[in-house]
Structures are given as structure tokens and as C-alpha cells.
Coordinates of C-alpha atoms in Angstrom, one line a residue:
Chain A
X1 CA 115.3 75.8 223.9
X2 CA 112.2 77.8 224.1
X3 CA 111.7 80.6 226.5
X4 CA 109.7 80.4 229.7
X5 CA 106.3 81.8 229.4
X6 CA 106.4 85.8 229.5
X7 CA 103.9 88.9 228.9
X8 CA 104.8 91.2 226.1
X9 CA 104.1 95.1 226.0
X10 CA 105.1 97.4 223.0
X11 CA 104.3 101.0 224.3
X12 CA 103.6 103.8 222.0
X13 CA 105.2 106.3 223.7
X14 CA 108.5 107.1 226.5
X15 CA 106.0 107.7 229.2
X16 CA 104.0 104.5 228.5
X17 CA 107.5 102.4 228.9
X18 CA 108.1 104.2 231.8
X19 CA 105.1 103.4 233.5
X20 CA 105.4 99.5 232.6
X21 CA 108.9 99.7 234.0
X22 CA 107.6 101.6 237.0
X23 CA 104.8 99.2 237.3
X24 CA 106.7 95.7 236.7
X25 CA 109.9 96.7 238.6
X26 CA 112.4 94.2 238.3
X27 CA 110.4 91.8 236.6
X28 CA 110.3 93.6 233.3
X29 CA 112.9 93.7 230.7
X30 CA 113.4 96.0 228.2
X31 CA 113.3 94.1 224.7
X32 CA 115.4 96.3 221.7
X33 CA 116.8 94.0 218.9
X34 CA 116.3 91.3 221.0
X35 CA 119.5 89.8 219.7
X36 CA 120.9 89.1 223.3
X37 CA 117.9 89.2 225.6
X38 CA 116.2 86.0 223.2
X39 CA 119.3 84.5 223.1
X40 CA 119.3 84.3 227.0
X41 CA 115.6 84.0 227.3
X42 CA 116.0 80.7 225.0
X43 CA 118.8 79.3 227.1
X44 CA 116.3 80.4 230.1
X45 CA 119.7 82.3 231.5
X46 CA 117.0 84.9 232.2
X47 CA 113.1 84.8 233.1
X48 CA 111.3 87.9 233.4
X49 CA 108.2 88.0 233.9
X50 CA 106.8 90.9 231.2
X51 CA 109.0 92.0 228.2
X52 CA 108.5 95.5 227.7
X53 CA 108.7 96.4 223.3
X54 CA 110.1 99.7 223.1
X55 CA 110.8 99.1 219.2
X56 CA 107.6 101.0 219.3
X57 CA 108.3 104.4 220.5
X58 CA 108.8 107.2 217.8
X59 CA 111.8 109.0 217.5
X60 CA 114.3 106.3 218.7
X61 CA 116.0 105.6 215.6
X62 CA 118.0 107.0 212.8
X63 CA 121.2 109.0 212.3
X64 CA 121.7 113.2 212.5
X65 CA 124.7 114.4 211.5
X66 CA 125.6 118.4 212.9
X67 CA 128.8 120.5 212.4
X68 CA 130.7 118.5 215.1
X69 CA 128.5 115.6 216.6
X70 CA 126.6 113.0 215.3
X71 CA 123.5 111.9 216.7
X72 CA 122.4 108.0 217.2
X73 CA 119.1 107.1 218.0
X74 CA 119.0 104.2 220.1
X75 CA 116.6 102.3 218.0
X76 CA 119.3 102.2 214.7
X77 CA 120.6 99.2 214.0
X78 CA 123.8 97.8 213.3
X79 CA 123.5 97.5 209.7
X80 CA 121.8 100.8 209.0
X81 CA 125.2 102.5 211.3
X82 CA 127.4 99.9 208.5
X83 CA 125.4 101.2 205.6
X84 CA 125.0 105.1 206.4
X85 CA 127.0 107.3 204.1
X86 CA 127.2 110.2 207.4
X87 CA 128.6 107.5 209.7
X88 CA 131.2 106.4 206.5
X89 CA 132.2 110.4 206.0
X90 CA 132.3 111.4 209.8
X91 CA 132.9 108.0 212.2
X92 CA 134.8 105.4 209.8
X93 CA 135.7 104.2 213.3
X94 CA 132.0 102.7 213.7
X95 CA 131.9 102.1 209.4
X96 CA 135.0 99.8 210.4
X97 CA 133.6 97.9 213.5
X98 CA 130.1 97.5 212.1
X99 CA 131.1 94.2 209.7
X100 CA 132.7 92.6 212.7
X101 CA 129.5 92.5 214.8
X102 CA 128.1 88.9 214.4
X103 CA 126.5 88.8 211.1
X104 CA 123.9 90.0 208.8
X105 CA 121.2 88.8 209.9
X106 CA 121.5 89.8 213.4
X107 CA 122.9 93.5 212.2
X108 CA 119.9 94.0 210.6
X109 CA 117.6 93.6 213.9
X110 CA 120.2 94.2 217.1
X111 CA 120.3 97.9 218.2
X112 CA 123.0 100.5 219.2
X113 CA 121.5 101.4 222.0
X114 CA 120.8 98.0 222.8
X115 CA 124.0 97.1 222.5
X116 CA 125.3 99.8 225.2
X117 CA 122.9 98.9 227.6
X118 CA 123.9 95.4 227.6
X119 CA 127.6 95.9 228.4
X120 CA 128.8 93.1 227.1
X121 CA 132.6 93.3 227.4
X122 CA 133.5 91.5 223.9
X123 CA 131.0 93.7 222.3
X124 CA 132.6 96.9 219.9
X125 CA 130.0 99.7 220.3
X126 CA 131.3 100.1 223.8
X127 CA 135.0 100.1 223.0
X128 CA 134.3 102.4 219.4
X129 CA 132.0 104.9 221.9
X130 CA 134.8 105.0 224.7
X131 CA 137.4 106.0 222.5
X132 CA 135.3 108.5 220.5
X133 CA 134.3 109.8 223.8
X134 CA 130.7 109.4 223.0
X135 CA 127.8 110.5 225.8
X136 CA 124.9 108.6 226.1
X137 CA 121.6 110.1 226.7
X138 CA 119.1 108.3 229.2
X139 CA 115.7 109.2 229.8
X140 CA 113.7 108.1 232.7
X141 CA 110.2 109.9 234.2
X142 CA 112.6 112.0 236.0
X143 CA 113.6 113.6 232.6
X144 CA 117.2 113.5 230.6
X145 CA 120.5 113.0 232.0
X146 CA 123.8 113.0 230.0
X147 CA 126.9 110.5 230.8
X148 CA 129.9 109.8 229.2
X149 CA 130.4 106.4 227.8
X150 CA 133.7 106.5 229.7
X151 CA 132.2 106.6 232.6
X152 CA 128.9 104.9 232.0
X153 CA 130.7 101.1 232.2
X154 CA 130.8 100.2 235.6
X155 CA 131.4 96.5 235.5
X156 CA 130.9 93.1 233.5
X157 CA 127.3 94.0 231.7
X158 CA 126.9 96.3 234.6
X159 CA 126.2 100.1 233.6
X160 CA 125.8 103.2 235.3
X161 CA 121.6 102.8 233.8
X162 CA 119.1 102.9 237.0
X163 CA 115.9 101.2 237.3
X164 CA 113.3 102.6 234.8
X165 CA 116.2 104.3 232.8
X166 CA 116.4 104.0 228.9
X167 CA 119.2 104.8 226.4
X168 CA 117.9 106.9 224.5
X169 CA 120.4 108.2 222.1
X170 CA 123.9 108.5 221.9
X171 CA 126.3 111.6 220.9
X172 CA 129.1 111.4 219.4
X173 CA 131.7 114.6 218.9
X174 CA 133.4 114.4 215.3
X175 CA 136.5 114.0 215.3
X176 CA 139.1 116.7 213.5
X177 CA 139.9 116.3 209.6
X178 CA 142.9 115.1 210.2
X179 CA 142.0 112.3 212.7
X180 CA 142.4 108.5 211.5
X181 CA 140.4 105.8 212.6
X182 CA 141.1 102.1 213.0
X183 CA 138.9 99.3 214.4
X184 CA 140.7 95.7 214.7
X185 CA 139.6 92.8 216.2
X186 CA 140.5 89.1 216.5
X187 CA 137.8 86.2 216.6
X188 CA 138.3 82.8 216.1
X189 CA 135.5 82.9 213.3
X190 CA 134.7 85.7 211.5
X191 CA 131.6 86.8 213.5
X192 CA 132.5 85.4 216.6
X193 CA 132.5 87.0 220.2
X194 CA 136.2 88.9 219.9
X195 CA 139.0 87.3 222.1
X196 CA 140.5 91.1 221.9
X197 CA 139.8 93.9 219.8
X198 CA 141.1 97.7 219.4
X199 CA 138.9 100.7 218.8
X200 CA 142.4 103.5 218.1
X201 CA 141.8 107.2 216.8
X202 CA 144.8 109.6 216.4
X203 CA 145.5 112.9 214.5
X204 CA 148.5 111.7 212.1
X205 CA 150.2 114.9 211.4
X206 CA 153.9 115.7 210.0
X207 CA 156.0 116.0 213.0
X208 CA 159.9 117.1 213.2
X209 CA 160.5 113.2 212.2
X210 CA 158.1 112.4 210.2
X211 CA 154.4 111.7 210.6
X212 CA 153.8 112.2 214.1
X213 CA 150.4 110.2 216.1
X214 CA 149.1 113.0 218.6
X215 CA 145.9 112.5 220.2
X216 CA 145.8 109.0 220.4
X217 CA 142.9 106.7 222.3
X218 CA 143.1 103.0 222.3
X219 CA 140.5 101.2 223.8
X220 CA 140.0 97.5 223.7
X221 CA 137.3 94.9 223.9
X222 CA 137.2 91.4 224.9
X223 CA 140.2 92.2 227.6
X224 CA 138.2 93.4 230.7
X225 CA 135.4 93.6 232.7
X226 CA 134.2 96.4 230.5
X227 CA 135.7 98.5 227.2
X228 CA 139.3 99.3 228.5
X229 CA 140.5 102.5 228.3
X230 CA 144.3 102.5 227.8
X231 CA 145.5 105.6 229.2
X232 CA 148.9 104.9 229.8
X233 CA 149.5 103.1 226.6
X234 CA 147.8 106.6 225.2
X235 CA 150.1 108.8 227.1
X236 CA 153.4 106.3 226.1
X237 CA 152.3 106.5 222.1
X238 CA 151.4 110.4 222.2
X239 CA 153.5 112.6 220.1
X240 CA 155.5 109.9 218.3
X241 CA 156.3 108.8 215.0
X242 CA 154.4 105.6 214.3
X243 CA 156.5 102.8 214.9
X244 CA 157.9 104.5 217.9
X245 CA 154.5 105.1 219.2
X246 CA 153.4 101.3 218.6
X247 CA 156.7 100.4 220.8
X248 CA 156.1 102.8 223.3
X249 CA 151.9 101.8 223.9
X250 CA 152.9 98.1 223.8
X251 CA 155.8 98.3 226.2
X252 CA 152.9 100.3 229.2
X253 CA 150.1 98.4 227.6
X254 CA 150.1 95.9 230.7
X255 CA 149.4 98.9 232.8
X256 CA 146.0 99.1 231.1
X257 CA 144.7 95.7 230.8
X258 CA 144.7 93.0 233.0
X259 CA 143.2 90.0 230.9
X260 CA 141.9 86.8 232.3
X261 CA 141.6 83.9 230.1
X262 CA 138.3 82.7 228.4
X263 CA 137.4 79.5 227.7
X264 CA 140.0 79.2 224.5
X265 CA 142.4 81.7 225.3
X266 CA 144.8 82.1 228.4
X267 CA 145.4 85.8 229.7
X268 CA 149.2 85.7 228.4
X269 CA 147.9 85.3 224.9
X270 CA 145.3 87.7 224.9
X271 CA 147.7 90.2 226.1
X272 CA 150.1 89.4 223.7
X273 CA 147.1 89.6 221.2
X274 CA 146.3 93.0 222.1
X275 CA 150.0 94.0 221.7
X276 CA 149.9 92.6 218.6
X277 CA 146.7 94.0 217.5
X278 CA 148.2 97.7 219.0
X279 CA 150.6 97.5 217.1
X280 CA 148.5 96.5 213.7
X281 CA 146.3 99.6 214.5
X282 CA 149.0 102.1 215.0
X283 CA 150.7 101.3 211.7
X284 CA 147.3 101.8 210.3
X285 CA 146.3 104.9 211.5
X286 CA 149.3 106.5 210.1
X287 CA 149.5 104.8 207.2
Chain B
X1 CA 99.3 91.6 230.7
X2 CA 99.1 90.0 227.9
X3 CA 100.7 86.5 227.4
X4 CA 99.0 85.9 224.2
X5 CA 98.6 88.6 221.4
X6 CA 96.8 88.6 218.4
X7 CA 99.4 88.9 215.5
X8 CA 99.2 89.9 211.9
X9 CA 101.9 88.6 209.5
X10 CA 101.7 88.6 205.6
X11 CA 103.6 85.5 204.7
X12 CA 104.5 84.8 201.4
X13 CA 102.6 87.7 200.5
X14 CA 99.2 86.2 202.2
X15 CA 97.9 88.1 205.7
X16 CA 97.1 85.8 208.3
X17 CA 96.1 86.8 211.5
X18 CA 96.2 84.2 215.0
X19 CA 96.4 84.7 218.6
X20 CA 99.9 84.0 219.7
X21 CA 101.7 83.3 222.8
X22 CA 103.9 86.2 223.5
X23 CA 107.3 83.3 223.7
X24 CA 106.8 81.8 220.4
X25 CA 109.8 82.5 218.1
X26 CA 109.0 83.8 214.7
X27 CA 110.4 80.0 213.4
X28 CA 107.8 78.5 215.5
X29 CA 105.0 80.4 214.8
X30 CA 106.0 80.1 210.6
X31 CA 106.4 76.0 211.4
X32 CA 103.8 74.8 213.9
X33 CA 101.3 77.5 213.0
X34 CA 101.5 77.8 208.9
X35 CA 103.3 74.7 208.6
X36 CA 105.8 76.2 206.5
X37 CA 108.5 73.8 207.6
X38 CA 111.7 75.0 205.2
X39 CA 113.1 77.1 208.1
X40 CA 115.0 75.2 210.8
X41 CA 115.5 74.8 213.8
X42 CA 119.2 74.2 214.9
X43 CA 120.7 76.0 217.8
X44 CA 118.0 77.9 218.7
X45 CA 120.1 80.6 219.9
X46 CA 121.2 82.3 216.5
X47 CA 124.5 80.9 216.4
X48 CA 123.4 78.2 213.8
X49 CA 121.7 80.1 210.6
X50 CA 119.3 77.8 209.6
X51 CA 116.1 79.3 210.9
X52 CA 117.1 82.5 208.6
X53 CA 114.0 84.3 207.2
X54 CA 113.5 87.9 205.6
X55 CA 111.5 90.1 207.3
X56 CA 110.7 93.6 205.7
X57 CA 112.7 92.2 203.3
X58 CA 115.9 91.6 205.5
X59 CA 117.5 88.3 206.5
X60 CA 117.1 87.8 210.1
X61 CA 117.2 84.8 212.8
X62 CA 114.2 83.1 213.3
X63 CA 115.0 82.0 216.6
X64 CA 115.9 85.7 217.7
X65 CA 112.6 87.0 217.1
X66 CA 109.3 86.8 218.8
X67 CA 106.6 86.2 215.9
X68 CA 104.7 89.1 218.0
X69 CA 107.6 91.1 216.9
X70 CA 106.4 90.3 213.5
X71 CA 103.2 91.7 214.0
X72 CA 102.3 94.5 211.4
X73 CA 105.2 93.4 209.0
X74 CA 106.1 91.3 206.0
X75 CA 108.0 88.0 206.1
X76 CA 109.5 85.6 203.1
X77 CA 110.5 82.3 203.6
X78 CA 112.1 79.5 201.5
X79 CA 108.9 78.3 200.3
X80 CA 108.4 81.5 198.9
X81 CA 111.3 82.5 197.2
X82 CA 111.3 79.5 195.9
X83 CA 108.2 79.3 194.6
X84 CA 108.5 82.7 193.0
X85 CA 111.4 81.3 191.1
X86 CA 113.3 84.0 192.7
X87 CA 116.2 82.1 193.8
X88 CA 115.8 79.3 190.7
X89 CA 119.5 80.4 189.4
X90 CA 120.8 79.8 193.5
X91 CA 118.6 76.4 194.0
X92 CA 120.2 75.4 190.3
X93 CA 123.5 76.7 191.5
X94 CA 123.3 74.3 194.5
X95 CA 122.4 71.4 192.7
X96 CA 125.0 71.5 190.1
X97 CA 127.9 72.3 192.5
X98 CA 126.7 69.4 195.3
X99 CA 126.4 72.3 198.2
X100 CA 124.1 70.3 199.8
X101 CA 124.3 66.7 201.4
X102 CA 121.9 65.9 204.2
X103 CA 119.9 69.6 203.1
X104 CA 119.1 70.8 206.6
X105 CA 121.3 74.0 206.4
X106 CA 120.3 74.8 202.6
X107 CA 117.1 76.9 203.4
X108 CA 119.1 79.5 205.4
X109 CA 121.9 79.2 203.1
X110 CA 119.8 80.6 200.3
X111 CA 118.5 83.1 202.3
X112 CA 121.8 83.9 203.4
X113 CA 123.1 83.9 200.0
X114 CA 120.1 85.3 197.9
X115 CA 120.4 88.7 200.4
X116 CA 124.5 88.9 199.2
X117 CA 122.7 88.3 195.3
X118 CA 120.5 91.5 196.2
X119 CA 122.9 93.4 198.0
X120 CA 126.4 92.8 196.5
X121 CA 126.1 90.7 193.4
X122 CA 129.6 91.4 192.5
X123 CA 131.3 90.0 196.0
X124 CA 134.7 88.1 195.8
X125 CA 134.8 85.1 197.2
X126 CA 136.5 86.4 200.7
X127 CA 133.0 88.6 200.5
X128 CA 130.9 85.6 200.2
X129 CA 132.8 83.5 202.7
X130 CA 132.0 86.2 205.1
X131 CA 128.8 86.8 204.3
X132 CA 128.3 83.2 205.0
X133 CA 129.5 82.8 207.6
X134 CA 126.8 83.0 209.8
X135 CA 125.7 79.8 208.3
X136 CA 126.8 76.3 209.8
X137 CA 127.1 73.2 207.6
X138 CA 127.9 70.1 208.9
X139 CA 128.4 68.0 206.0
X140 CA 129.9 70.1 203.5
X141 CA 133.0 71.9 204.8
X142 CA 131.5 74.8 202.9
X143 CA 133.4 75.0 199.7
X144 CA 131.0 73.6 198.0
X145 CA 128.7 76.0 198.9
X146 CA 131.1 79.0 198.5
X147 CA 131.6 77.4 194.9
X148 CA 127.5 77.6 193.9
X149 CA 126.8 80.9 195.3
X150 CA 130.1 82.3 193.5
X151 CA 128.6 80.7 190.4
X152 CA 125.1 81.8 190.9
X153 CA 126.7 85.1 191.3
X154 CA 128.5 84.9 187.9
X155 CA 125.7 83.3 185.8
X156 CA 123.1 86.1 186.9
X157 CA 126.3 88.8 186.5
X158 CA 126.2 87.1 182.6
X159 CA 122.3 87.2 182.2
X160 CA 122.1 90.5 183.4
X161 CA 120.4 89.8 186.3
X162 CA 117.8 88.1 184.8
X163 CA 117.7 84.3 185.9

């Protein structure tokens, strides 16, 4: 369908958007990629009144690599995070989960920071930022403020973002050398929205028995209101050879994650999916 | 505010400038404006592919852009790749291999598939089937289409590039 009739603004500058948002309250939305909000907007899901462009605004985008943290503007896109040599050498976690965001020609115009801000529970920014334990930086009139993407998901596409606040950029620490990355996910077309996904990190090192995972996050998509954390599953895997580990996270993973079903997929089999896929991951990382 | 914007594209490689309302997809504004029909409409919420144009050089959903979000930048469409000749060895590829049947997917499809030519010319066939994948045929069942664009791969891997 075609959207209802809206009024379009593409301010030059952070304090421009902020007085449009000021000005148009909750009618205004903030327009990124677009790559969700047109989608909506065509399905007339949504109706704002004024679109505000912020596509516009220098300084948003692009990728700056220090000694331990990576910078990411909230204007880059998903296909310049899948195609940047940095993000490949220091993040393989995002180089991995980039391919399995829709497809090309919505990586090249959808945004990071777009992509945060809309919550969207099957989405793997969220779940890849959780487990890196990323911090997002949101700007508002009122200045900066700093939260932790782990804390920044409140709720199904609900965030801890208040009225007139923009994502700005997001930090990510590095981690060590001897960290691994894995990003699996499950769709029933390649491209699809994920019925469960795994963003899992760990420090593979030689333990008494082997290669031991220490340091290992797991968080999942596509199983929750919002990226899931597994803590327990974490705590159950920690310190332990890999196939040990992969028993040990799936064995407490229903601790974590309390699926319900989606329109193909009941909640027993997405749990058993993200067992499965916990298990792949594992394997993987100390492979 | 502004429901209406004045809006410069170059098309093709021609500027035009018109006043557009701020809803009109970049599809729209490319058919019912310029009346370049070859992009599609299907789904019209970028599920379906077939409204796929390049913009700044980059494939991207027709339906998932505002043509005000165009404004300032540079956007190729079938007609004009085609009429540059630069996907002749693709179009050829298509022909010979049948990947087309009732044609209404086949513009996006050679975008789709003329952005994998530019960016990996040497993709397996797994590559291409994911690459296009964010393509729906109805009448096909796609290996037909897999089949040309692994050909027009080949044949322009043979001549070098050159088609």
C-alpha cells in the first residue's frame, strides 16, 4: 500500500532534529534507513504526522577503530559494517551477522543505529551488541548520556530511548586476542526474520583437558521480548572443555529463555532450536 | 511543514527536478512521474524485489525509499542499464537459459544480479542463490535464473569482463 500523507524534514544539524522532535512531540518520527519505519508506514501500521530525516546530520556515520573499542556511528549501514576491513579484524562477531540481515539491498540503506532503536526482537545488532557488551550513546538537548545495550532493551521494540532522544553512536570494547566469535541463526529463507539466532563470544584457551571456553556470552534473538541474555547457560558452559560446555549451557538454557511460538514455529521447537543452535556455536568457537 | 518537496534526481544520467509529495516512494515517483515503468511494484513492502533500483550506485528497494530521500543523488534503473548495454551479457544470459516466463520479476533480477557481477563476479552458485534471494519469482522456481546469472558470470569471467 502507499503511506498516509506525512511532512518530511531533513535537519542539518543535532540541534535542528531536536527542535522538530521538541516541536512535533509524538507526532514525529525519526526516519534513518527507513527500512522498517516505510515498511510500516506502507502497511499504514503507523501514521505520523512529520518524518523527521536525520540522514542529514554530519558526523553520524562511519567506523573508528581505538586500541580497545570500536566506534559506530549510527548513520553506517549494514553493508558498510559487512564490508569494513576494522569490523572483519576486531568484531568478526558483527562481520558474521551482517550477511544474515535481510538482503542486499536493504543492507545497503538500513542503519545500525536504526536498527537498535527499533528493538525488534528477531533483529541481530541487538543480540551481537548485548553479548559484546556494547554502550549506546544517546544524545538529546539535554546533552550525552551513556547506557549499556544490556540494559538499554526494555521490552518488545521498547527501549530505554526517551522522547526527543537519538542514538547516536555505539561503543563497542574489543574483545581479547584470543576471544572467538560466532553468530548463528536459523530462518526459514535465507534473509528471513530469524526464528532463533545466537550471538556467542568466548576466550578458547588450553585448559588442564584440553581447550577450555572461559568467558563465554550467549545471547539469542528471535526467543524473547528482547535480545536474551543467557546468564545461566553462560555460568553452566564457563570454564569447560567444548563439548562439556555445549552440554552444560543447553541443559540451564531453559532458565534463560522462555520462547513463545510465532506464527510457524511452536515455543518447544524454538527452544529446542536454540539448543541446537548453542550447541553449533560452541563447537565453533573452539574449533 | 512541508508535505511536498522539490526534489532533484539524475536518472539515467539526466537531472530532473519536480515538486513531490513527501509519501511518494522512489518506485512511484520513477513510474508515474518519468514513466520509466521497468521497476515494479509487488509487495510494496520490500519483501518482494522487483521494485530494486541502484541508487549512488547501490541496489536498493524502491518501495523502501521516499523519492525525497533521493533528492541530491544519482539513481539507474533497468531502462538504463539496459540501454547502456551494461547488462547485454545478463539480458542474453536470461534469454538463452529461459529465466524468465511471465517477466515481471526480471527487472529487479538484473539488478539484483548485475550488483553480484560488480561486486563478486566469481560467486559459487550457493553465493548467487543467496544473493538472490531477495528476489521472488513466481513462475520459475529459480533455477533457471540461478543457471543464467551463473552463466553470465562465466562468459564475462572468459571475455575478461568485457561483454
Amino acid at each position: 500500500m502507499k503511506p498516509p500523507s506525512f511532512a518530511y524534514a531533513r535537519p542539518g544539524s543535532l540541534a535542528e532534529a531536536f527542535d522538530l522532535l521538541e516541536r512535533h512531540g509524538e507526532d514525529a518520527k525519526v526516519l534513518a534507513g527507513g527500512q522498517s519505519l516505510i515498511a510500516t508506514l506502507n502497511m499504514r501500521l503507523s501514521s505520523p504526522a512529520v518524518l523527521v530525516d536525520v540522514t542529514g546530520i554530519p558526523g553520524l556515520a562511519g567506523i573508528a577503530a581505538a586500541k580497545d573499542k570500536v566506534r559506530i556511528g549510527a548513520l553506517t549501514t549494514h553493508r558498510a559494517v559487512e564490508r569494513s576491513a576494522e569490523i572483519g579484524a576486531t568484531l568478526p562477531l558483527l562481520a558474521q551477522a551482517a550477511r544474515h540481515i535481510a538482503h542486499v539491498a536493504i543492507r545497503n540503506v538500513g542503519t545500525f543505529g536504526g536498527s537498535l532503536a527499533m528493538a525488534d526482537p528477531a533483529a541481530e545488532w541487538p543480540a551481537c551488541c548485548v553479548a559484546l557488551d556494547a554502550e549506546l550513546v544517546l544524545a538529546s538537548r539535554a546533552g550525552e548520556r551513556r547506557v549499556k545495550a544490556r540494559t538499554f532493551f526494555r521490552g518488545l521494540y521498547e527501549t530505554d530511548l526517551k522522547p526527543g532522544e537519538l542514538v547516536t553512536a555505539v561503543e563497542i570494547p574489543v574483545p581479547g586476542k584470543d576471544h572467538r566469535a560466532s553468530f548463528m541463526e536459523l530462518a526459514r529463507r535465507v534473509g528471513d526474520y530469524a526464528i532463533v539466532g545466537v550471538a556467542a563470544l568466548a576466550r578458547a584457551g588450553a585448559g588442564k583437558s584440553g581447550k577450555a571456553l572461559t568467558d563465554v556470552r550467549l545471547a539469542y534473538l528471535g526467543v524473547g521480548p528482547t535480545p536474551m541474555l543467557a546468564t545461566q547457560a553462560m555460568a553452566a558452559a564457563e570454564g569447560k572443555p567444548a563439548a562439556d560446555a555445549a552440554a552444560a549451557a543447553q541443559a540451564a538454557l531453559d532458565r534463560d529463555l522462555k520462547p513463545t511460538a510465532d506464527l510457524h514455529t511452536s515455543a518447544a521447537a524454538k527452544m529446542h532450536l536454540a539448543r541446537v543452535l548453542t550447541g553449533r556455536a560452541l563447537a565453533a568457537l573452539a574449533a | 511543514m512541508e508535505h511536498t518537496l522539490e526534489t532533484t534526481i539524475t536518472v539515467n544520467g539526466t537531472r530532473v527536478t519536480r515538486r513531490v509529495s513527501a509519501r511518494q516512494h522512489l518506485v512511484d515517483f520513477l513510474r508515474e512521474e518519468l514513466g520509466l515503468t521497468g521497476a515494479h511494484y509487488g509487495c510494496e513492502h520490500g519483501v518482494c524485489g522487483a521494485c530494486t533500483v541502484r541508487v549512488d550506485g547501490e541496489i536498493v528497494r524502491g518501495c523502501l525509499m521516499l523519492a525525497v530521500q533521493a533528492n541530491g543523488r544519482t539513481v539507474d534503473t533497468i531502462e538504463g542499464l539496459s540501454d547502456s548495454g551494461e547488462i547485454a551479457g545478463l539480458q542474453a544470459a536470461f534469454h538463452r537459459r529461459n529465466a524468465l516466463q511471465c517477466g515481471f520479476c526480471t527487472p529487479g533480477m538484473l539488478m539484483a544480479a548485475q550488483d553480484l557481477a560488480r561486486t563478486r563476479p566469481d560467486a559459487t552458485r550457493e553465493e548467487i542463490r543467496e544473493h538472490m534471494s531477495g528476489n521472488y519469482c513466481r513462475c520459475t522456481g529459480y533455477h533457471a535464473i540461478v543457471d543464467a546469472v551463473e552463466d553470465a558470470l562465466k562468459q564475462s569471467a572468459q571475455t575478461g569482463g568485457k561483454r
